[in-house]
């Protein structure tokens, strides 16, 4: 039987990979949210200001695209890169585009429902690897860049 997370650094033998990751995730999330707000503000005039009528949906779509594309590019969003953290899949490798889409979809669903997001935050703060609900479902981890 294969050990779960066998391809990830052990949080007790190599704690440097997980040091301050929950705090860095929060700061990265704030940075990414700011990027998404700016991109949405740029998009509104490009829609002839009709985007104002569907602003939450526009923000959601732009955020989904931003996260998916940046995570697929280097296994991290721009905020994550600034904080020197990255996602690794169940095999310990960087995310590809399909994994980035699935992870972003899980993130979006958890952000849509308060109870799921609260559970995800508690899991990040309470688990040895600082994994979110989506990370646990996919077998992925967020680690400090090597």
PDB file of N, CA and C in Angstrom, residues 64 67-68 71 98-112 134 138:
ATOM      1  N   UNK A  64     -10.791  33.319 -12.101  1.00  0.00           N
ATOM      2  CA  UNK A  64     -10.613  31.916 -12.481  1.00  0.00           C
ATOM      3  C   UNK A  64      -9.547  31.801 -13.570  1.00  0.00           C
ATOM      4  N   UNK A  67      -5.968  32.712 -12.091  1.00  0.00           N
ATOM      5  CA  UNK A  67      -5.410  31.633 -11.263  1.00  0.00           C
ATOM      6  C   UNK A  67      -5.013  30.434 -12.108  1.00  0.00           C
ATOM      7  N   UNK A  68      -5.893  30.027 -13.014  1.00  0.00           N
ATOM      8  CA  UNK A  68      -5.611  28.847 -13.836  1.00  0.00           C
ATOM      9  C   UNK A  68      -4.364  29.027 -14.687  1.00  0.00           C
ATOM     10  N   UNK A  71      -1.079  29.481 -12.403  1.00  0.00           N
ATOM     11  CA  UNK A  71      -0.699  28.230 -11.731  1.00  0.00           C
ATOM     12  C   UNK A  71      -0.168  27.233 -12.757  1.00  0.00           C
ATOM     13  N   UNK A  98      -4.301  21.131 -16.755  1.00  0.00           N
ATOM     14  CA  UNK A  98      -5.522  20.470 -16.288  1.00  0.00           C
ATOM     15  C   UNK A  98      -5.580  20.440 -14.763  1.00  0.00           C
ATOM     16  N   UNK A  99      -4.447  20.221 -14.111  1.00  0.00           N
ATOM     17  CA  UNK A  99      -4.418  20.239 -12.649  1.00  0.00           C
ATOM     18  C   UNK A  99      -4.706  21.644 -12.118  1.00  0.00           C
ATOM     19  N   UNK A 100      -4.170  22.650 -12.814  1.00  0.00           N
ATOM     20  CA  UNK A 100      -4.427  24.041 -12.417  1.00  0.00           C
ATOM     21  C   UNK A 100      -5.917  24.357 -12.521  1.00  0.00           C
ATOM     22  N   UNK A 101      -6.569  23.871 -13.590  1.00  0.00           N
ATOM     23  CA  UNK A 101      -8.013  24.092 -13.745  1.00  0.00           C
ATOM     24  C   UNK A 101      -8.795  23.426 -12.622  1.00  0.00           C
ATOM     25  N   UNK A 102      -8.451  22.185 -12.325  1.00  0.00           N
ATOM     26  CA  UNK A 102      -9.172  21.453 -11.273  1.00  0.00           C
ATOM     27  C   UNK A 102      -8.942  22.104  -9.907  1.00  0.00           C
ATOM     28  N   UNK A 103      -7.707  22.498  -9.618  1.00  0.00           N
ATOM     29  CA  UNK A 103      -7.403  23.148  -8.344  1.00  0.00           C
ATOM     30  C   UNK A 103      -8.146  24.479  -8.240  1.00  0.00           C
ATOM     31  N   UNK A 104      -8.140  25.250  -9.317  1.00  0.00           N
ATOM     32  CA  UNK A 104      -8.833  26.536  -9.316  1.00  0.00           C
ATOM     33  C   UNK A 104     -10.336  26.342  -9.169  1.00  0.00           C
ATOM     34  N   UNK A 105     -10.879  25.305  -9.800  1.00  0.00           N
ATOM     35  CA  UNK A 105     -12.300  25.004  -9.647  1.00  0.00           C
ATOM     36  C   UNK A 105     -12.620  24.680  -8.183  1.00  0.00           C
ATOM     37  N   UNK A 106     -11.797  23.851  -7.550  1.00  0.00           N
ATOM     38  CA  UNK A 106     -12.000  23.531  -6.134  1.00  0.00           C
ATOM     39  C   UNK A 106     -11.895  24.754  -5.254  1.00  0.00           C
ATOM     40  N   UNK A 107     -10.913  25.611  -5.541  1.00  0.00           N
ATOM     41  CA  UNK A 107     -10.759  26.867  -4.797  1.00  0.00           C
ATOM     42  C   UNK A 107     -12.001  27.735  -4.968  1.00  0.00           C
ATOM     43  N   UNK A 108     -12.493  27.853  -6.201  1.00  0.00           N
ATOM     44  CA  UNK A 108     -13.657  28.691  -6.480  1.00  0.00           C
ATOM     45  C   UNK A 108     -14.891  28.168  -5.759  1.00  0.00           C
ATOM     46  N   UNK A 109     -15.087  26.861  -5.769  1.00  0.00           N
ATOM     47  CA  UNK A 109     -16.236  26.271  -5.058  1.00  0.00           C
ATOM     48  C   UNK A 109     -16.111  26.540  -3.560  1.00  0.00           C
ATOM     49  N   UNK A 110     -14.923  26.361  -3.001  1.00  0.00           N
ATOM     50  CA  UNK A 110     -14.766  26.586  -1.560  1.00  0.00           C
ATOM     51  C   UNK A 110     -14.942  28.062  -1.201  1.00  0.00           C
ATOM     52  N   UNK A 111     -14.576  28.962  -2.105  1.00  0.00           N
ATOM     53  CA  UNK A 111     -14.766  30.396  -1.840  1.00  0.00           C
ATOM     54  C   UNK A 111     -16.245  30.790  -1.945  1.00  0.00           C
ATOM     55  N   UNK A 112     -17.015  29.998  -2.675  1.00  0.00           N
ATOM     56  CA  UNK A 112     -18.435  30.302  -2.878  1.00  0.00           C
ATOM     57  C   UNK A 112     -19.263  29.974  -1.636  1.00  0.00           C
ATOM     58  N   UNK A 134      -9.183  21.734  -0.874  1.00  0.00           N
ATOM     59  CA  UNK A 134      -8.890  21.348  -2.258  1.00  0.00           C
ATOM     60  C   UNK A 134      -7.576  20.575  -2.345  1.00  0.00           C
ATOM     61  N   UNK A 138      -7.070  16.728  -3.764  1.00  0.00           N
ATOM     62  CA  UNK A 138      -6.212  16.446  -4.907  1.00  0.00           C
ATOM     63  C   UNK A 138      -4.878  15.802  -4.543  1.00  0.00           C
TER      64      UNK A 138
END
